[in-house]
mmCIF file of C-alpha atoms and ligand atoms in Angstrom:
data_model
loop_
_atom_site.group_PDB
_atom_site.id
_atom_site.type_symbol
_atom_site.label_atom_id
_atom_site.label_comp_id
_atom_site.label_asym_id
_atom_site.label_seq_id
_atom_site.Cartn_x
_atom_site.Cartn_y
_atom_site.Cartn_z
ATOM 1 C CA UNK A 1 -10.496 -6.960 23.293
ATOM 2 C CA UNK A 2 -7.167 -5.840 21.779
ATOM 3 C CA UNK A 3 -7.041 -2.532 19.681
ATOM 4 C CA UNK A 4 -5.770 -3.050 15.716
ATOM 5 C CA UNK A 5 -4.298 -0.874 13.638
ATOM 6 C CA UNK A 6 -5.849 -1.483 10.025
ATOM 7 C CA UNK A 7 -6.200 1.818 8.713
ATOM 8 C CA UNK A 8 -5.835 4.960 9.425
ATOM 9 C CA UNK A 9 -8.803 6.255 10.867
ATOM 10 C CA UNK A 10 -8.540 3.524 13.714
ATOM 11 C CA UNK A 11 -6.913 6.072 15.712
ATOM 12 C CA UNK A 12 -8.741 9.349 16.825
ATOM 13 C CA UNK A 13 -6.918 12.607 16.464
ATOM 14 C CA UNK A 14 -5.605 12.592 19.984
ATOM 15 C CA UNK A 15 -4.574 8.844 20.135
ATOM 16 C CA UNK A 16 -3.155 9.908 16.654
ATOM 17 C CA UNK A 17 -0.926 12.992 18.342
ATOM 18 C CA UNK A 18 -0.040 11.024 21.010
ATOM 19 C CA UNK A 19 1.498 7.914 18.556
ATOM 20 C CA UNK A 20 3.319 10.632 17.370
ATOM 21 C CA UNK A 21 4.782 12.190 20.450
ATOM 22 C CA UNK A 22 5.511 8.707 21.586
ATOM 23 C CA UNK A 23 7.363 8.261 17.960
ATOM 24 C CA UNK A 24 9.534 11.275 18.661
ATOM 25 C CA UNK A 25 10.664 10.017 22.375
ATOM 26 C CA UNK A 26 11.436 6.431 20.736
ATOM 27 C CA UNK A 27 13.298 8.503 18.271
ATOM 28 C CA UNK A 28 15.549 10.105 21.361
ATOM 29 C CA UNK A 29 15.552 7.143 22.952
ATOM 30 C CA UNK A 30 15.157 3.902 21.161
ATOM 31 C CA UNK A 31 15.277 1.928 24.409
ATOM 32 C CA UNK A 32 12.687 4.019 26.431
ATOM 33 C CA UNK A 33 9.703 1.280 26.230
ATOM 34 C CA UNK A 34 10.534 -2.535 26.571
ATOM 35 C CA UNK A 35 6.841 -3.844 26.445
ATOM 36 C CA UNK A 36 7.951 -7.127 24.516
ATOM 37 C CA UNK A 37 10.368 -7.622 27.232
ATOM 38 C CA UNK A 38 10.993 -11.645 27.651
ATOM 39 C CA UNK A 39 11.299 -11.562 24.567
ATOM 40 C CA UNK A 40 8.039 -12.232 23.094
ATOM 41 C CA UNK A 41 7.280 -12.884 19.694
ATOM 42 C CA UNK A 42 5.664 -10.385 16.910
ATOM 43 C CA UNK A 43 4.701 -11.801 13.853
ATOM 44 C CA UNK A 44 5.747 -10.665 10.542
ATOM 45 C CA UNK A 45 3.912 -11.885 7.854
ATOM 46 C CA UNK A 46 4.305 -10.629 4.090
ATOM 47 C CA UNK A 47 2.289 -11.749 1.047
ATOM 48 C CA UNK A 48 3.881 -9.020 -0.703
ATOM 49 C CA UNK A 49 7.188 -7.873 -1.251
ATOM 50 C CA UNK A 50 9.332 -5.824 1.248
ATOM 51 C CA UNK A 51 12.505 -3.888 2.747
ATOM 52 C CA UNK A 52 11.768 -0.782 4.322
ATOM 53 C CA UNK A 53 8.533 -2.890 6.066
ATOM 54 C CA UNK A 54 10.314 -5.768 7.348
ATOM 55 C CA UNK A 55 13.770 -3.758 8.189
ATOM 56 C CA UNK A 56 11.841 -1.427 10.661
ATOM 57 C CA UNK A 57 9.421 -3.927 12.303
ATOM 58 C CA UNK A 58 12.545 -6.484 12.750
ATOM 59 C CA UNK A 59 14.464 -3.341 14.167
ATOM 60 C CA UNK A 60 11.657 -1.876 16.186
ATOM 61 C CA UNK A 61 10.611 -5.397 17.391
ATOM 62 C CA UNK A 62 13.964 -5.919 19.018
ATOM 63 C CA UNK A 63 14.248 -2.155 20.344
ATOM 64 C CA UNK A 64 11.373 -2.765 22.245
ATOM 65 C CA UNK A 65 12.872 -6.019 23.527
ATOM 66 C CA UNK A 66 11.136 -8.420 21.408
ATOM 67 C CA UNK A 67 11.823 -11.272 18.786
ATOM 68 C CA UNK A 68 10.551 -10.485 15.510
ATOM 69 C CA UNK A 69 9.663 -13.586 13.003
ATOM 70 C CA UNK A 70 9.334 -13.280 9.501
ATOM 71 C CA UNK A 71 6.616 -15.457 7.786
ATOM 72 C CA UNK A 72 6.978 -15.820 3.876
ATOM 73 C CA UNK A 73 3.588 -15.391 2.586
ATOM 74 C CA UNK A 74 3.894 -18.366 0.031
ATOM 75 C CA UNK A 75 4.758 -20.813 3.264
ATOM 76 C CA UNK A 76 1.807 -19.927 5.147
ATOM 77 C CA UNK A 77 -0.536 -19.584 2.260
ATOM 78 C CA UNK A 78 -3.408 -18.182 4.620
ATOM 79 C CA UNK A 79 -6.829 -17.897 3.415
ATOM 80 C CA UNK A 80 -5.739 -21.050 0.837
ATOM 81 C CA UNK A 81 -4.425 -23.512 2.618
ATOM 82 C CA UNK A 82 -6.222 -23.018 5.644
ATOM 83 C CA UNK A 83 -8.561 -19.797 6.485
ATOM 84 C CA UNK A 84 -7.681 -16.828 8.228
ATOM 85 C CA UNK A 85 -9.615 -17.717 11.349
ATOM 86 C CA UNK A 86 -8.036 -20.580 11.909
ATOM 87 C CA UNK A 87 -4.457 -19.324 11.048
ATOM 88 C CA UNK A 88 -5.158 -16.413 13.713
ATOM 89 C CA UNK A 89 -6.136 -18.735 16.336
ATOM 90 C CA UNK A 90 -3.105 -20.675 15.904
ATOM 91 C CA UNK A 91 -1.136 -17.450 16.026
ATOM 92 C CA UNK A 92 -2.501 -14.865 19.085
ATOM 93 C CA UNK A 93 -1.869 -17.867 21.319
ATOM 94 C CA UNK A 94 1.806 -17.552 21.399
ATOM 95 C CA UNK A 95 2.704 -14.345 19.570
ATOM 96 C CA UNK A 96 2.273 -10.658 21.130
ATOM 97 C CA UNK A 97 1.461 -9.091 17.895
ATOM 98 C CA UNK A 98 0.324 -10.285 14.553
ATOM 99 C CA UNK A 99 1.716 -7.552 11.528
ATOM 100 C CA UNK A 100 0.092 -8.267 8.100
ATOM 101 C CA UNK A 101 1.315 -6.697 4.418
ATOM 102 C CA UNK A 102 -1.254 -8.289 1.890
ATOM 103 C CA UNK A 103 -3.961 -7.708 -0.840
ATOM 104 C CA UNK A 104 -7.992 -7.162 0.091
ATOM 105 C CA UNK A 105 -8.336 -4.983 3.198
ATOM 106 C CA UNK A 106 -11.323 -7.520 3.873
ATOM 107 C CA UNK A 107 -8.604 -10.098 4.976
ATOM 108 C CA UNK A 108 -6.529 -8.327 7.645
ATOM 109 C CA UNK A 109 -10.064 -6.966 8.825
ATOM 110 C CA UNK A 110 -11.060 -10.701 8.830
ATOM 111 C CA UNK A 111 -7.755 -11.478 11.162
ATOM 112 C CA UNK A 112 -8.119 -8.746 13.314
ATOM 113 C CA UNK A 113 -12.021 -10.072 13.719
ATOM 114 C CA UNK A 114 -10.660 -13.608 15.021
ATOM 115 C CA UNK A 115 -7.618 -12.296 17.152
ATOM 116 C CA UNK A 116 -6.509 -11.820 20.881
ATOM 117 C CA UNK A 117 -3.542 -9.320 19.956
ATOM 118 C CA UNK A 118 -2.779 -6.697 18.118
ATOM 119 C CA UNK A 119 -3.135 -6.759 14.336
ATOM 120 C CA UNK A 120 -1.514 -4.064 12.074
ATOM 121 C CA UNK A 121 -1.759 -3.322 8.633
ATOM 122 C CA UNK A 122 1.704 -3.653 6.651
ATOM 123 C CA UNK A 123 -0.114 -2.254 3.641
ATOM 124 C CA UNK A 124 -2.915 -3.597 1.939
ATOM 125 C CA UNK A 125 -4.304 -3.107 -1.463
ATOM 126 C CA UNK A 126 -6.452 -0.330 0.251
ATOM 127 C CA UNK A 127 -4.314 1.551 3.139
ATOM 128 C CA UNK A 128 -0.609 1.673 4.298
ATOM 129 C CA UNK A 129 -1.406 3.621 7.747
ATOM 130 C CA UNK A 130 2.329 2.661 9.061
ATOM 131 C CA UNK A 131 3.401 4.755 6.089
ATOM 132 C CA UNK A 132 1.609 7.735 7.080
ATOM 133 C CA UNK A 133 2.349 7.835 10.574
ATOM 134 C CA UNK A 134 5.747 7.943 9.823
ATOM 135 C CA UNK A 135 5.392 10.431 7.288
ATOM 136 C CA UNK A 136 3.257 12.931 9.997
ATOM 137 C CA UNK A 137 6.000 12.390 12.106
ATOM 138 C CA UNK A 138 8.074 13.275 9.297
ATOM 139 C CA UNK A 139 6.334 16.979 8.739
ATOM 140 C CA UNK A 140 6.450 17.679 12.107
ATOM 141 C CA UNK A 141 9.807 17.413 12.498
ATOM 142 C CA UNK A 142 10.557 19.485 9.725
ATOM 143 C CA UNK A 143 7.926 21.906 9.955
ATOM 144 C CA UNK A 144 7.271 22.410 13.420
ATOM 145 C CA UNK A 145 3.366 21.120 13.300
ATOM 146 C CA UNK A 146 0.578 19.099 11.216
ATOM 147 C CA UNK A 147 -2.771 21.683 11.452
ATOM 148 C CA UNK A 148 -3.420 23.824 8.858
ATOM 149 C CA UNK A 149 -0.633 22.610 6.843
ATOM 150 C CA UNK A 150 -0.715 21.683 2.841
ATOM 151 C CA UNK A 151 -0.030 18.107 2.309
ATOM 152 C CA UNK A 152 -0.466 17.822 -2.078
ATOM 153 C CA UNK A 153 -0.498 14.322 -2.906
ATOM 154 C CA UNK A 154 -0.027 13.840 -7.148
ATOM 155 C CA UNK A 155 -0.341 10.641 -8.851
ATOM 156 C CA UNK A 156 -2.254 7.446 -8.280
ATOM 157 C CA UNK A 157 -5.086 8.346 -6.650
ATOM 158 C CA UNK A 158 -6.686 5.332 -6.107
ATOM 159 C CA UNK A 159 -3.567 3.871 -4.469
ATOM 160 C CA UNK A 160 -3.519 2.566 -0.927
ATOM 161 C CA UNK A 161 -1.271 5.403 -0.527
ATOM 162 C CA UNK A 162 -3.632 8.536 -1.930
ATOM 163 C CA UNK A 163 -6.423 6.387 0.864
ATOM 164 C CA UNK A 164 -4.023 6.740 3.527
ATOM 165 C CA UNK A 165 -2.797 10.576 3.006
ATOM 166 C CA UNK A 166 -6.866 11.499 3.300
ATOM 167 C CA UNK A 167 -7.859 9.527 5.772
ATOM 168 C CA UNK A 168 -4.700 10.315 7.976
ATOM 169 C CA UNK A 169 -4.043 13.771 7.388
ATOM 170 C CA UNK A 170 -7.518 14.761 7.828
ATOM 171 C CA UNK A 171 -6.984 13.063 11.104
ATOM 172 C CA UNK A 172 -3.835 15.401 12.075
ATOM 173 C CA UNK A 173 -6.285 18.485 10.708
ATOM 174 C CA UNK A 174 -4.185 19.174 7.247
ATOM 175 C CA UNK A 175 -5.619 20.257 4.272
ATOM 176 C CA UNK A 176 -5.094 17.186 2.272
ATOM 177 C CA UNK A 177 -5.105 17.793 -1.662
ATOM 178 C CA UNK A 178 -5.375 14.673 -3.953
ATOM 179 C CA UNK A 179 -4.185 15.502 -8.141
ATOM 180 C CA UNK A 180 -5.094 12.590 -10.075
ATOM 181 C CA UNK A 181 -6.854 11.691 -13.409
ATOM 182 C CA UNK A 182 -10.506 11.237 -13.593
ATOM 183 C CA UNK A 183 -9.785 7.569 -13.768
ATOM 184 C CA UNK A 184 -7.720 6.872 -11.001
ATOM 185 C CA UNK A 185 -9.513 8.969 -8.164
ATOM 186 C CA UNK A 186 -9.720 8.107 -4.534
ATOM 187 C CA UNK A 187 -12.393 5.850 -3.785
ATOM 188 C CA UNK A 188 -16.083 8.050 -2.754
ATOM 189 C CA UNK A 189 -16.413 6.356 0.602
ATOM 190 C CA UNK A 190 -12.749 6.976 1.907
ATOM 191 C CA UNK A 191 -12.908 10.280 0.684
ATOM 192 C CA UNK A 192 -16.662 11.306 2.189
ATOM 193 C CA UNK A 193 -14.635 9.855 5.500
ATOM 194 C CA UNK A 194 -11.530 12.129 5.393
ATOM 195 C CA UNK A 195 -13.912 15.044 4.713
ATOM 196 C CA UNK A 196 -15.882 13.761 7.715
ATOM 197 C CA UNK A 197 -12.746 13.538 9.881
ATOM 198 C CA UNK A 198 -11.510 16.636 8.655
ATOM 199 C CA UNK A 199 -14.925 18.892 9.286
ATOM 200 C CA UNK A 200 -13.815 17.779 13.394
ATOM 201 C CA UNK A 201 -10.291 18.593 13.190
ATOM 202 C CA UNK A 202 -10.334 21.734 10.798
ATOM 203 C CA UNK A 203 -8.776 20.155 7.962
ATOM 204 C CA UNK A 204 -10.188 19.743 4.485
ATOM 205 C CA UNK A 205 -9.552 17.374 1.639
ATOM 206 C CA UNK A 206 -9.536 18.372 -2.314
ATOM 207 C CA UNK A 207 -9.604 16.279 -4.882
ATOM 208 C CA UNK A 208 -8.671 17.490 -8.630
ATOM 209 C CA UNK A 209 -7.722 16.277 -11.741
ATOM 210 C CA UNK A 210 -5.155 19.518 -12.206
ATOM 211 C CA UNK A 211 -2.060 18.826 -11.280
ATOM 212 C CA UNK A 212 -0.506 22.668 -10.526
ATOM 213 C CA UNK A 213 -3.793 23.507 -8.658
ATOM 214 C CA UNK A 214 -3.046 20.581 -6.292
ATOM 215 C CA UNK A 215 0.347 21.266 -5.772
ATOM 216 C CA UNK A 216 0.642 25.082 -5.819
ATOM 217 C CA UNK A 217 1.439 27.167 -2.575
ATOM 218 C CA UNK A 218 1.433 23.172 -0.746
ATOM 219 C CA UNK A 219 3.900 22.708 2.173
ATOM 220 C CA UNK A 220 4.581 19.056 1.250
ATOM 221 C CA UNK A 221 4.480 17.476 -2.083
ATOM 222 C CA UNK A 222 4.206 13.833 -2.610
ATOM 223 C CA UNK A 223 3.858 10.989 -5.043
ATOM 224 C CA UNK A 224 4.364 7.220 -5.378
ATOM 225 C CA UNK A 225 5.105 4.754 -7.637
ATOM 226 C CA UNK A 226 1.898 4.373 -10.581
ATOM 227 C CA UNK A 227 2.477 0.702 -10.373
ATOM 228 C CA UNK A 228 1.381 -0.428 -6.793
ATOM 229 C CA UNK A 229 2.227 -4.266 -5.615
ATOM 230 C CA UNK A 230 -0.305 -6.466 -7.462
ATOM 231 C CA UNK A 231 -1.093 -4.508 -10.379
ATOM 232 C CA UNK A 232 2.383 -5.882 -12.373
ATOM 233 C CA UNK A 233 0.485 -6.766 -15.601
ATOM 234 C CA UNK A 234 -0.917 -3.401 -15.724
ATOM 235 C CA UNK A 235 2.556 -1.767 -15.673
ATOM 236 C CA UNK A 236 2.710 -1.123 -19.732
ATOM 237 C CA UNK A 237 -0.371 1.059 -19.639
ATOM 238 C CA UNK A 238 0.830 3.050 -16.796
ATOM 239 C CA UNK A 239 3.992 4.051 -17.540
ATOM 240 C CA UNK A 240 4.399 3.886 -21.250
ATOM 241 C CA UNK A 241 3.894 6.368 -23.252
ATOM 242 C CA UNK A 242 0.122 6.983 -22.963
ATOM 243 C CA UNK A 243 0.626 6.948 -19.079
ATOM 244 C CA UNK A 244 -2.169 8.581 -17.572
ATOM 245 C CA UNK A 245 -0.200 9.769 -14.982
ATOM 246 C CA UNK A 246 2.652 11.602 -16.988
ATOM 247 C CA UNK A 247 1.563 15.281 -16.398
ATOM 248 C CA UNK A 248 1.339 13.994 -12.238
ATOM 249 C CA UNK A 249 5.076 13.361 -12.591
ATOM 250 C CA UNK A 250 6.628 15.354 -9.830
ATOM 251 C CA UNK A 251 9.483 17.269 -11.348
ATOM 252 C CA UNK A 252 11.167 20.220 -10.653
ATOM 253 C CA UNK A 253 8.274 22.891 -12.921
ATOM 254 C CA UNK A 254 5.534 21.186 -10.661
ATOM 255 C CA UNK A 255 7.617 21.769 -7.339
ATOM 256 C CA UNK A 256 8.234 25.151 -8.596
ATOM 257 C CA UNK A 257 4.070 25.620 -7.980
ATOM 258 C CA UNK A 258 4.680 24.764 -4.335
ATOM 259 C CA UNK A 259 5.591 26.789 -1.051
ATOM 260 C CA UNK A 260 9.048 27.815 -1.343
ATOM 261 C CA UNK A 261 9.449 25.937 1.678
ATOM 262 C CA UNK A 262 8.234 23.130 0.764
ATOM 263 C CA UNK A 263 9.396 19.346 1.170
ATOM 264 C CA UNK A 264 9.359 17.036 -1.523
ATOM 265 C CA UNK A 265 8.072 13.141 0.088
ATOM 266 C CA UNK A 266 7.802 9.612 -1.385
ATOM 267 C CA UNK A 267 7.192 6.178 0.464
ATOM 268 C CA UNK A 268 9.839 4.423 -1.625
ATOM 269 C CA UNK A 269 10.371 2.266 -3.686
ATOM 270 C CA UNK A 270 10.894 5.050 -6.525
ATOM 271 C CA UNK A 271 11.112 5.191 -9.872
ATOM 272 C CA UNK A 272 13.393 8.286 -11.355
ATOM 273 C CA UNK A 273 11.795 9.332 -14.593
ATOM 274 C CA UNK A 274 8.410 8.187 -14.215
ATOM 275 C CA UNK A 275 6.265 9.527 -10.805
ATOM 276 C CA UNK A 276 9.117 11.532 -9.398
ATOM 277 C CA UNK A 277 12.541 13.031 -11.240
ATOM 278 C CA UNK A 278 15.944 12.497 -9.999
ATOM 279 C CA UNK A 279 16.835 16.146 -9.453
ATOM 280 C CA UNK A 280 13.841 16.067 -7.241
ATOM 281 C CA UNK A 281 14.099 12.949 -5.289
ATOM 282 C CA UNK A 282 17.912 13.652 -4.833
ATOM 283 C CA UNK A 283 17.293 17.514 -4.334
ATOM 284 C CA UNK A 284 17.366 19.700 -1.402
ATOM 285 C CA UNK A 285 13.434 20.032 -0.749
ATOM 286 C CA UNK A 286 13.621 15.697 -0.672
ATOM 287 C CA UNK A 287 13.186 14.126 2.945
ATOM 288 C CA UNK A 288 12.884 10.787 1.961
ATOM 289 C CA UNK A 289 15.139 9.645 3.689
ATOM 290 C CA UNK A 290 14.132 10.689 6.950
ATOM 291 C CA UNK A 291 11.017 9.466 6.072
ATOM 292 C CA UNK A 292 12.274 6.271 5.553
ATOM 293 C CA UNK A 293 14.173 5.865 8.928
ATOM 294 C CA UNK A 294 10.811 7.323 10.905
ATOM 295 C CA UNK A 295 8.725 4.018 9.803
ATOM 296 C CA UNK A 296 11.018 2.398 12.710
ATOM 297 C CA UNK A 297 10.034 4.907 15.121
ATOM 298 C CA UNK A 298 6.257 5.665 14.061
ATOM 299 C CA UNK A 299 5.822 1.642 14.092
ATOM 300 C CA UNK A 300 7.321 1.074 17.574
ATOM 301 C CA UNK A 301 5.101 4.162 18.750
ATOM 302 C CA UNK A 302 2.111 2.620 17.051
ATOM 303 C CA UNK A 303 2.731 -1.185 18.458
ATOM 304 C CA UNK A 304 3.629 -0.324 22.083
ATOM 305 C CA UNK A 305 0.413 1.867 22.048
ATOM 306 C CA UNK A 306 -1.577 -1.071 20.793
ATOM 307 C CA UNK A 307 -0.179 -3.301 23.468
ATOM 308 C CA UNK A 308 -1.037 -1.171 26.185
ATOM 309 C CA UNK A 309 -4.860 -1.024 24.716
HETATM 310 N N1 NVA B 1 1.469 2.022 -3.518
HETATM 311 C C1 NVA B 1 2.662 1.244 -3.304
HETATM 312 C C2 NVA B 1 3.258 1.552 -1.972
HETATM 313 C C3 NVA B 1 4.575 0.859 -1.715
HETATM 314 C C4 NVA B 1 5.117 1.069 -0.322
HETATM 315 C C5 NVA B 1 2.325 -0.232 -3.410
HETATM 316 O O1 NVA B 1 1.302 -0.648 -2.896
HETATM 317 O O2 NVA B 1 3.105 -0.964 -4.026
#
């Protein structure tokens, strides 16, 4: 049976630390592990659009001395033209790996149900848990540990993003605070889980419609875009004018609510003037960039681990 990586919560708080700590020696090192010596193959398929995603799995892929290959979404067609099951089948028997970005979470769960390798979620509709491993490793590197920090996430709440930050920062024991409006909250069942996870690792999760009590006295602030991948059409009520996001826009009077310390994170892609301002994003608190660069190392961490399952 291989292990997956679909969400989160699929690795336990010390499998979690130790992706991490495996992240930061790929970092050092990018050659250290060559476990797709040969090469061997690693799928890469997208149904969604991508850069940062495909960039650091083709990268990481190679580093660890593999061949990546890039499947357009609208060749393969899975789950249309022919079903998941039988597109995995046709897959684990000559790839290593099988990495997946598309819609319902019920699909990639569907894949990893069928397959002989690893399956990891590229972000789905529901979760982006590549994201947040890079983004722990991220914290830690600029603030020396993960416990008992502050992580304020502001914005979309009911993103696959807002899923992620609970369900993976209760995991590294942070206090993980969610701002949102009533109507875009975090789902009740992910965020019953993070509180679960987090009553283990001596984290907490808080969820709030107020936008300064989420963020103030918070290590790290973050947001992301209010118009996720697949909800296009809805794009006129969420940023226009009536937005119902517009007082979660992180600019510089919200920041001011947070630790003096504190960084300033966002997944990319961004969009100055609406989630996140430029003198923010572009500011001295902003890591994005590193954040950015550590989905290459947080991914190879995550996939070597996987392979050794
Ligand atoms: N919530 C965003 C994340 C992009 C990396 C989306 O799903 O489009």
């Amino acid at each position: 049976m291989s292990r997956h990586f679909l969400r989160d919560d699929d690795l336990t708080p010390v499998e979690q630390a130790a992706v991490l700590d495996r992240a930061a020696a790929l970092k050092a090192d990018h050659f250290a592990l060559r476990p797709l010596q040969g090469p061997r193959v690693v799928a890469l398929i997208f149904d969604k659009p991508t850069l940062r995603t495909q960039l650091s799995f083709t990268v990481g892929v190679a580093e660890l001395g593999g061949q990546p290959m890039t499947v357009d979404g609208r060749l393969a067609q899975i789950g249309s033209r022919e079903s998941i099951a039988d597109v995995t089948r046709v897959l684990d028997r000559q790839v290593a790996a099988i990495v997946w970005r598309t819609y319902e979470q019920a699909n990639i769960e569907q894949m990893a149900a069928h397959s002989a390798v690893p399956v990891i979620n590229a972000l789905t509709d529901d979760f982006h848990p590549c994201q947040i491993l890079a983004d722990l490793l991220t914290i830690r590197e600029h603030k020396g540990t993960l416990a008992g920090l502050t992580m304020t996430y502001v914005g979309d709440g009911a993103n696959n993003m807002a899923h992620s930050y609970l369900l993976g920062g209760a995991t590294a024991g942070m206090h993980v605070r969610i701002g949102a409006p009533g109507t875009h909250q975090p789902r009740a069942d992910i965020a019953e889980r993070a509180a679960e996870i987090a009553a283990h690792t001596g984290g907490s999760v808080q969820i709030t419609d107020d936008p300064v009590a989420a963020v103030v006295a918070a290590d790290v602030v973050i947001t992301d875009t209010w118009v996720s991948m697949g909800q296009e059409a809805e794009a006129g009520d969420r940023k226009g004018a009536e937005s119902p996001f517009a007082k979660y826009a992180v600019d510089g009077a919200l920041v001011s609510h947070a630790d003096d310390h504190a960084i300033v994170m966002h997944c990319l892609p961004a969009y100055r003037g609406f989630e996140i301002s430029a003198d923010v994003i572009d500011g001295p608190q902003s890591v994005v960039w590193d954040e950015a660069e550590n989905r290459l190392h947080a991914q190879k961490a995550v996939l070597s681990f996987l392979l050794e399952s």
